[in-house]
Amino acid sequence: MKTPLSKAFVETFLGNAPGWYKLTIIGFLVLNPVLMLTVGPFIAGWALIAEFIFTLAMALKCYPLPAGGLLALEAVIMGLTTPETVYHEALKNFEVILLLIFMVAGIYFMKDFLQFTFTRILVRVRSKKAIALLFCLAGAFLSAFLDALTVTAVIMAVAYGFYNVYHRFVSGQDNASTHDLICDDSVKDTNREELLQFRGFLRNLMMHGAVGTALGGVCTLVGEPQNLLVGAEMGWHFIPFFLHAMPVTIPVLIVGLLTCLAVEQFHLFGYGYQLPGNIRSFLLETAIKMEQKQGDKGKIKLVIQAVTGLWLIAALAFHLAAVGLIGLSVIILLTAFTGVTEEHQLGHAFEEALPFTALLVVFFSVVAVIHSQGLFAPIIGFVLSMKGQNQLVAYFIANGLLSSISDNVFVATVYISETKMHFVHVLDTIPNIGMTGQALMAKLTDPHVARADVIATLPQGTAELVRSTMEHFDKLAVAINTGTNIPSVATPNGQAAFLFLLTSALAPVIRLSYGRMVLLALPYTITMSIAGLTAVYLFL
């Protein structure tokens, strides 16, 4: 019989997470010290990785930060790594932390312009295939320069706003202060079929837009957090990153857009829902009223946001500053010129990114364990023992499979850091480099120094060996980046934008469940993964 105090503790521990999940986490916390004492730190370390991936896979049951954080904290206490190593990992990836804090918050202040863009596409274009393609293209283009989560949030806001207005209208509750969008009991019978069509139509667009963010996100340095992680390890700025990844990302983008058209044309995998004509007319009237309501101030804000967007693209392309600092400049410009001057108004912009920023530092804690215990050394060694293109393919597949069940940022962090460590050892074996492999790698991946200039200082035979070694490392980095980005569209676990959509207020409204999302993502998963795999094999 539980005492009230113990019952309160059980209910408070991990909040609303299911009972079995709480027991599993407690089991992990008890098991780890036992493994440490009985079979040693190597096995205990691998158990920790499996447990941490479990928390990522169960993100819909409980956000991974509390449970994963407890596991990481325990690892440090047990001595699997040290606080200094965790700090070093976080410091090494400080630019990514800056990106998440400032760039995501900066884009928050551009939401009006982004919403205006997607609203125009939705109500002004008549062809469903054209709308689907434009949503996918717009999602891809915006995510190449902005934050995928924010782009997804904007698409969701457009859909939610229009669905709310229409559902109230057909329920006869236009002026009600509260209204349940999930319940259809008060919807007029004559409108039920059209409402089902509208829901299906919005489900299709949300998935096209979300996949678009993945298609564009893989292409550039700022498209996804793991891109910046990979770019920072390789010393790539915006343009070099794009050029290195282009042989894989451009074919995948083309195949993704063709898939978008194909599923709509042939009504495959739950696609093909049309927007009924009278709903289109109703939404157009609503959009016109919304634009008129904005007035001159609203128009000026849109122009300022559009101009700031151009500044953002130019600043990134010419690498005028660290990505996070460019994001901070966007915050300053948009708040100053659009009149956002109160602290609580600014605070909302940071709510979206900070939980994930904290989770990212927990990722770095687990990566610190991997480094300290050499956990991935046998796997990396095995894959790198393969020859030629098979090695690149193995990297792409391994990263893709892991990313689809856990988190692609975590997988990319582990693989790029472990692979770089391997290549440091390779450089150590090359004769006449005149310094340690670590020192030479630091120079070769310094973004402020041309790699060719560093290689030119080495003896001729040595220079050729170093050049070929680094070219191979470049290819593996692209395989890691594309492997974590492309196949991870398979499930909401792998793509943050998908998880964001699935856990939003919109998902139950348009009947978007986990299973349905996986089904809708399936054609993209198949075609994009095959295209990525083929491009890695043929073009890298």
XYZ file of C-alpha atoms in Angstrom:
540
model
C 0.000 0.000 0.000
C 1.531 3.291 -1.123
C 1.732 6.154 1.289
C 0.450 9.511 -0.020
C 4.036 10.854 -0.094
C 5.417 7.987 -2.183
C 2.426 8.212 -4.519
C 3.050 11.931 -4.935
C 6.715 11.233 -5.747
C 5.786 8.614 -8.387
C 3.309 11.024 -9.973
C 5.801 13.897 -9.925
C 8.775 11.923 -11.316
C 8.773 12.529 -15.106
C 5.305 14.072 -14.839
C 2.686 12.727 -17.258
C 4.933 10.074 -18.821
C 3.384 6.550 -18.742
C 4.088 4.378 -15.699
C 5.994 1.770 -17.728
C 8.258 4.517 -19.111
C 9.066 5.791 -15.604
C 9.870 2.252 -14.426
C 12.095 1.698 -17.477
C 14.134 4.853 -16.767
C 14.489 3.887 -13.079
C 15.587 0.402 -14.230
C 18.241 1.992 -16.465
C 19.526 4.160 -13.608
C 19.822 1.094 -11.342
C 21.327 -1.143 -14.048
C 24.160 1.182 -15.128
C 26.201 1.140 -11.886
C 25.756 -2.641 -11.705
C 27.134 -3.009 -15.251
C 29.983 -0.627 -14.438
C 31.038 -2.745 -11.454
C 30.523 -6.182 -13.039
C 31.452 -5.960 -16.733
C 33.341 -2.666 -16.898
C 32.972 0.791 -18.467
C 32.974 -0.328 -22.130
C 29.783 -2.418 -21.811
C 28.243 0.132 -19.421
C 28.959 2.840 -22.019
C 27.217 0.894 -24.781
C 24.253 0.288 -22.461
C 24.081 4.052 -21.889
C 23.982 4.720 -25.667
C 21.150 2.187 -26.134
C 19.243 3.717 -23.223
C 19.740 7.234 -24.556
C 18.528 6.227 -28.028
C 15.472 4.725 -26.302
C 14.672 8.121 -24.736
C 14.978 9.747 -28.182
C 12.754 7.120 -29.810
C 10.132 7.627 -27.065
C 10.104 11.418 -27.502
C 6.300 11.414 -27.886
C 5.930 9.847 -24.430
C 8.367 12.211 -22.702
C 10.636 14.951 -24.040
C 14.150 13.396 -23.974
C 15.785 16.144 -21.891
C 14.697 15.013 -18.372
C 15.183 11.252 -18.827
C 18.217 11.510 -21.127
C 19.677 14.170 -18.852
C 19.425 11.861 -15.821
C 21.298 9.156 -17.728
C 24.010 11.622 -18.810
C 24.334 12.977 -15.263
C 24.708 9.446 -13.914
C 27.401 8.705 -16.529
C 29.467 11.661 -15.293
C 28.994 10.636 -11.634
C 30.062 7.039 -12.451
C 33.223 8.314 -14.142
C 32.375 7.242 -17.711
C 33.451 10.768 -18.645
C 34.391 13.990 -16.842
C 32.707 17.403 -16.557
C 35.782 18.887 -18.277
C 35.299 16.611 -21.321
C 31.594 17.511 -21.520
C 32.502 21.207 -21.323
C 35.134 20.746 -24.051
C 32.548 19.087 -26.350
C 30.052 21.907 -25.738
C 32.723 24.574 -26.251
C 33.876 22.935 -29.484
C 30.303 23.173 -30.796
C 29.579 26.640 -29.414
C 28.729 27.946 -32.895
C 25.875 25.415 -33.116
C 24.581 26.516 -29.705
C 24.676 30.145 -30.918
C 22.781 29.098 -34.068
C 19.999 27.493 -32.057
C 19.679 30.376 -29.594
C 19.841 33.358 -31.952
C 18.994 32.173 -35.472
C 15.777 30.391 -34.458
C 14.733 33.411 -32.361
C 15.590 35.742 -35.251
C 13.371 33.875 -37.688
C 10.518 34.073 -35.141
C 10.288 37.793 -35.933
C 9.919 37.020 -39.664
C 6.800 34.906 -39.180
C 4.410 37.545 -40.607
C 6.223 37.576 -43.950
C 6.500 33.784 -44.083
C 2.820 33.400 -43.182
C 1.893 35.906 -45.899
C 3.882 33.839 -48.454
C 2.232 30.491 -47.613
C -1.243 32.067 -47.355
C -0.865 33.483 -50.863
C 0.128 30.062 -52.212
C -2.810 28.360 -50.482
C -5.604 30.709 -51.582
C -4.369 32.063 -54.920
C -3.197 28.865 -56.672
C -5.950 26.572 -57.931
C -4.123 23.372 -58.964
C -3.520 20.952 -56.060
C -0.329 19.658 -57.697
C 0.956 23.222 -58.087
C 0.098 24.061 -54.453
C 1.790 20.867 -53.219
C 4.904 21.571 -55.307
C 5.042 25.221 -54.199
C 4.669 24.250 -50.515
C 7.470 21.702 -50.927
C 9.668 24.167 -52.857
C 8.984 27.052 -50.470
C 9.709 24.788 -47.480
C 12.969 23.679 -49.140
C 14.156 27.180 -50.104
C 13.296 28.768 -46.755
C 14.831 25.907 -44.748
C 18.083 26.242 -46.693
C 18.545 29.684 -45.113
C 16.232 29.698 -42.102
C 15.322 27.227 -39.381
C 13.242 24.187 -40.395
C 11.245 24.235 -37.144
C 10.202 27.851 -37.654
C 9.252 27.249 -41.299
C 7.159 24.244 -40.198
C 5.581 26.343 -37.423
C 4.567 28.984 -39.977
C 2.992 26.426 -42.340
C 1.115 24.955 -39.368
C -0.085 28.408 -38.254
C -1.513 29.091 -41.729
C -3.325 25.725 -41.787
C -4.569 26.020 -38.206
C -5.842 29.561 -38.734
C -7.843 28.714 -41.840
C -9.171 25.450 -40.384
C -10.269 27.276 -37.228
C -12.197 29.922 -39.212
C -13.878 27.341 -41.481
C -14.714 24.856 -38.708
C -16.357 27.620 -36.677
C -18.314 28.696 -39.765
C -19.693 25.217 -40.588
C -20.383 24.580 -36.892
C -22.410 27.786 -36.649
C -20.105 29.129 -33.917
C -18.372 32.028 -35.667
C -18.462 34.279 -32.623
C -18.069 31.695 -29.817
C -15.236 32.540 -27.399
C -14.213 28.863 -27.095
C -14.578 26.190 -29.744
C -13.459 22.538 -29.935
C -11.875 22.009 -33.368
C -11.554 18.249 -32.837
C -15.283 17.653 -32.250
C -17.525 17.587 -35.353
C -20.845 17.080 -33.548
C -22.133 20.563 -34.370
C -20.973 20.514 -38.024
C -23.869 20.663 -40.460
C -24.460 17.368 -42.297
C -24.156 19.072 -45.698
C -20.594 20.165 -44.831
C -19.226 16.942 -43.334
C -17.873 15.444 -46.553
C -16.225 18.723 -47.537
C -14.685 19.008 -44.054
C -13.148 15.518 -44.431
C -11.742 16.584 -47.811
C -10.353 19.786 -46.266
C -8.668 17.820 -43.466
C -7.057 15.443 -45.965
C -5.975 18.393 -48.104
C -4.272 20.080 -45.122
C -2.623 16.785 -44.059
C -1.126 16.489 -47.534
C 0.165 20.067 -47.539
C 1.650 19.778 -44.047
C 3.631 16.699 -45.094
C 4.758 18.233 -48.400
C 5.931 21.320 -46.514
C 7.647 19.303 -43.751
C 9.453 17.085 -46.300
C 10.404 20.273 -48.160
C 12.197 21.510 -45.027
C 14.257 18.290 -45.046
C 15.012 18.605 -48.781
C 16.275 22.168 -48.417
C 17.739 21.704 -44.960
C 20.300 19.123 -46.123
C 21.721 21.491 -48.766
C 23.279 24.265 -46.700
C 25.373 24.947 -43.632
C 22.451 26.395 -41.635
C 19.653 24.157 -42.923
C 19.878 21.724 -39.994
C 21.870 21.854 -36.720
C 23.933 18.790 -37.681
C 25.042 20.537 -40.902
C 26.779 23.197 -38.846
C 28.310 20.482 -36.639
C 29.734 18.744 -39.705
C 30.753 22.047 -41.311
C 32.537 23.193 -38.147
C 34.533 19.939 -37.924
C 35.503 20.232 -41.606
C 36.195 23.982 -41.657
C 33.528 24.632 -44.328
C 31.750 27.972 -44.693
C 28.358 28.393 -46.396
C 29.456 28.144 -50.062
C 32.068 25.337 -49.598
C 29.502 23.294 -47.656
C 26.935 23.696 -50.441
C 29.465 22.736 -53.142
C 30.738 19.652 -51.269
C 27.196 18.360 -50.583
C 25.744 19.316 -53.990
C 26.523 16.040 -55.839
C 24.149 14.279 -53.434
C 21.721 16.988 -52.311
C 20.666 18.309 -55.737
C 19.684 14.874 -57.191
C 17.768 14.144 -53.951
C 15.995 17.528 -54.186
C 14.922 16.817 -57.780
C 13.709 13.304 -56.878
C 11.840 14.668 -53.843
C 9.986 17.250 -55.954
C 9.122 14.604 -58.574
C 7.815 12.357 -55.770
C 5.603 15.231 -54.603
C 4.048 15.483 -58.077
C 3.724 11.696 -58.486
C 1.869 11.012 -55.208
C -0.579 13.823 -55.990
C -1.076 12.772 -59.611
C -1.753 9.099 -58.823
C -3.346 9.572 -55.349
C -0.788 7.308 -53.630
C -0.146 6.734 -49.890
C -3.032 8.942 -48.713
C -2.289 11.890 -51.023
C -4.533 13.438 -53.673
C -7.164 15.188 -51.499
C -8.623 18.248 -53.261
C -9.767 21.555 -51.768
C -13.547 21.906 -52.385
C -14.391 24.992 -54.470
C -16.650 26.702 -51.940
C -14.020 26.259 -49.187
C -11.461 27.886 -51.500
C -13.801 30.850 -52.018
C -14.386 31.103 -48.261
C -10.631 31.022 -47.514
C -9.912 33.636 -50.204
C -12.486 35.997 -48.673
C -10.973 35.394 -45.226
C -7.426 36.075 -46.525
C -8.517 39.332 -48.207
C -10.171 40.499 -44.956
C -7.004 39.622 -42.997
C -4.818 41.629 -45.424
C -7.145 44.627 -45.273
C -7.147 44.463 -41.476
C -3.333 44.735 -41.390
C -3.347 48.238 -42.876
C -0.237 50.274 -43.731
C 1.647 49.209 -40.601
C 1.236 45.566 -41.563
C 2.509 46.245 -45.096
C 5.573 48.109 -43.774
C 6.353 45.192 -41.441
C 6.185 42.758 -44.368
C 8.599 44.891 -46.413
C 11.042 45.204 -43.462
C 10.935 41.438 -42.877
C 11.504 40.721 -46.585
C 14.510 43.100 -46.733
C 15.937 41.543 -43.550
C 15.512 38.128 -45.185
C 17.675 39.323 -48.101
C 20.294 40.578 -45.614
C 20.250 37.153 -43.929
C 20.835 35.304 -47.219
C 23.658 37.662 -48.248
C 25.332 37.539 -44.808
C 25.273 33.730 -44.827
C 26.485 33.418 -48.419
C 29.484 35.714 -47.834
C 30.073 34.463 -44.251
C 30.138 37.987 -42.839
C 30.076 36.591 -39.281
C 29.424 33.396 -37.305
C 25.949 32.058 -38.096
C 24.618 32.720 -34.581
C 25.803 36.342 -34.700
C 24.042 36.828 -38.050
C 20.910 35.527 -36.311
C 21.447 38.073 -33.537
C 21.704 40.846 -36.152
C 18.330 39.695 -37.551
C 16.794 39.973 -34.058
C 18.198 43.498 -33.625
C 17.036 44.734 -37.041
C 13.540 43.250 -36.870
C 12.784 44.262 -33.284
C 14.091 47.809 -33.855
C 12.246 48.466 -37.106
C 8.972 46.639 -36.308
C 8.539 48.096 -32.825
C 9.095 45.037 -30.615
C 10.434 46.810 -27.547
C 9.126 44.972 -24.473
C 11.001 42.140 -22.776
C 8.040 39.731 -22.662
C 7.539 40.181 -26.427
C 11.164 39.188 -27.012
C 10.968 36.239 -24.599
C 8.516 34.253 -26.744
C 11.068 34.120 -29.572
C 13.474 32.061 -27.471
C 10.955 29.514 -26.115
C 11.094 27.295 -29.191
C 14.841 26.698 -29.339
C 16.102 26.648 -25.749
C 14.723 23.199 -24.748
C 16.454 21.671 -27.774
C 19.638 23.662 -27.019
C 19.691 22.098 -23.550
C 19.088 18.661 -25.086
C 21.982 19.260 -27.493
C 24.376 19.772 -24.556
C 23.100 16.449 -23.153
C 23.966 14.929 -26.576
C 27.484 16.283 -26.123
C 27.639 14.569 -22.707
C 26.906 11.206 -24.333
C 29.429 11.972 -27.094
C 31.971 12.710 -24.328
C 31.305 9.203 -22.923
C 31.823 7.716 -26.399
C 35.166 9.531 -26.763
C 36.358 8.788 -23.230
C 35.649 5.047 -23.522
C 36.493 4.637 -27.234
C 33.091 3.011 -27.802
C 32.803 3.630 -31.531
C 36.411 2.818 -32.403
C 35.663 -0.832 -33.418
C 32.676 0.196 -35.588
C 34.474 3.093 -37.273
C 37.474 0.838 -37.807
C 35.316 -1.862 -39.412
C 33.528 0.535 -41.770
C 36.768 2.263 -42.734
C 38.330 -1.109 -43.496
C 35.948 -1.354 -46.468
C 37.291 -0.199 -49.800
C 36.230 2.468 -52.286
C 32.596 3.487 -52.703
C 31.345 0.649 -50.485
C 32.748 2.545 -47.523
C 30.733 5.678 -48.398
C 27.583 3.615 -48.925
C 28.078 1.884 -45.548
C 28.412 5.292 -43.864
C 25.245 6.584 -45.547
C 23.221 3.479 -44.582
C 24.511 3.324 -40.986
C 23.757 7.010 -40.391
C 20.371 6.730 -42.106
C 19.181 3.731 -40.078
C 20.276 5.218 -36.757
C 18.815 8.635 -37.610
C 15.399 7.230 -38.472
C 14.971 5.700 -35.005
C 16.805 8.225 -32.824
C 17.860 11.818 -33.526
C 19.868 12.853 -36.560
C 21.791 15.589 -34.684
C 23.018 13.056 -32.131
C 24.009 10.519 -34.805
C 25.878 13.129 -36.879
C 27.688 14.451 -33.796
C 28.952 10.979 -32.925
C 29.970 9.928 -36.433
C 31.730 13.125 -37.545
C 33.739 13.475 -34.323
C 34.757 9.788 -34.271
C 35.648 9.812 -37.973
C 37.740 12.952 -37.546
C 39.595 11.299 -34.667
C 40.341 8.325 -36.939
C 41.763 10.611 -39.626
C 43.939 12.390 -37.048
C 45.550 8.976 -36.395
C 45.892 8.420 -40.168
C 47.730 11.755 -40.513
C 50.021 10.682 -37.644
C 51.196 7.711 -39.753
C 52.181 9.901 -42.747
C 55.962 10.588 -42.688
C 57.534 14.055 -42.813
C 54.458 16.095 -41.856
C 56.630 18.031 -39.389
C 54.020 18.111 -36.615
C 51.454 15.887 -34.882
C 48.430 14.618 -36.775
C 46.217 16.651 -34.420
C 48.079 19.882 -35.215
C 47.998 19.238 -38.970
C 44.266 18.395 -38.866
C 43.608 21.647 -36.985
C 45.348 23.589 -39.777
C 43.640 21.637 -42.586
C 40.177 22.256 -41.111
C 40.759 25.882 -40.103
C 38.014 27.863 -41.901
C 40.253 30.949 -42.067
C 43.117 29.209 -43.878
C 42.962 27.720 -47.378
C 43.655 23.981 -47.230
C 45.750 24.177 -50.411
C 48.088 26.690 -48.721
C 48.643 24.338 -45.769
C 49.327 21.371 -48.073
C 51.722 23.494 -50.174
C 54.047 23.840 -47.161
C 54.574 20.051 -46.976
C 57.156 17.979 -48.947
C 55.783 16.893 -52.359
C 55.250 13.181 -51.635
C 53.797 13.915 -48.221
C 51.544 16.661 -49.652
C 49.963 14.224 -52.138
C 49.238 11.686 -49.383
C 47.689 14.374 -47.154
C 45.605 15.728 -50.044
C 44.132 12.316 -50.940
C 43.504 11.542 -47.253
C 41.566 14.788 -46.739
C 39.599 14.364 -49.969
C 38.425 11.018 -48.690
C 37.532 12.573 -45.328
C 35.469 15.214 -47.202
C 33.474 12.487 -48.951
C 32.804 10.663 -45.690
C 31.632 13.943 -44.107
C 29.107 14.396 -46.948
C 27.973 10.770 -46.526
C 27.448 11.420 -42.791
C 25.554 14.655 -43.406
C 23.278 13.330 -46.135
C 22.852 9.994 -44.350
C 21.559 11.692 -41.208
C 19.323 14.140 -43.104
C 17.670 12.139 -45.884
C 16.537 8.692 -44.621
C 15.522 10.277 -41.287
C 12.264 11.479 -42.904
C 11.046 7.902 -42.343
C 9.759 8.644 -38.828
C 9.017 11.649 -36.608
C 11.867 10.506 -34.338
C 14.531 11.410 -36.874
C 13.292 14.806 -38.075
C 12.685 17.540 -35.506
C 10.228 19.292 -37.864
C 8.122 16.101 -38.130
C 8.105 15.623 -34.365
C 7.155 19.271 -33.933
C 4.213 18.820 -36.305
C 3.082 15.578 -34.686
C 3.073 17.048 -31.170
C 1.371 20.298 -32.225
C -2.233 21.388 -31.632
C -2.831 20.986 -35.385
C -2.121 17.218 -35.557
C -5.284 15.985 -33.742
C -7.381 18.580 -35.578
C -6.428 17.234 -39.032
C -6.250 13.625 -37.710
C -2.499 13.258 -38.230
C -1.389 10.303 -36.088
C 2.098 8.736 -35.817
C 1.134 5.842 -38.102
C -0.464 8.107 -40.679
C 2.599 10.372 -40.711
C 4.906 7.387 -41.311
C 2.632 6.266 -44.197
C 2.574 9.744 -45.751
C 6.365 9.982 -45.421
C 6.944 6.492 -46.895
C 7.055 7.407 -50.629
C 9.511 10.204 -49.856
C 11.587 7.903 -47.621
C 11.890 5.288 -50.387
C 12.636 7.600 -53.332
C 14.895 10.054 -51.490
C 16.909 7.315 -49.736
C 17.478 5.427 -52.993
C 18.412 8.674 -54.778
C 20.788 9.632 -51.941
C 22.390 6.191 -51.852
C 22.838 6.163 -55.635
C 24.303 9.682 -55.660
C 26.743 8.819 -52.854
C 27.903 5.762 -54.818
C 28.123 7.413 -58.265
C 28.978 11.072 -57.679
C 31.152 11.257 -54.534
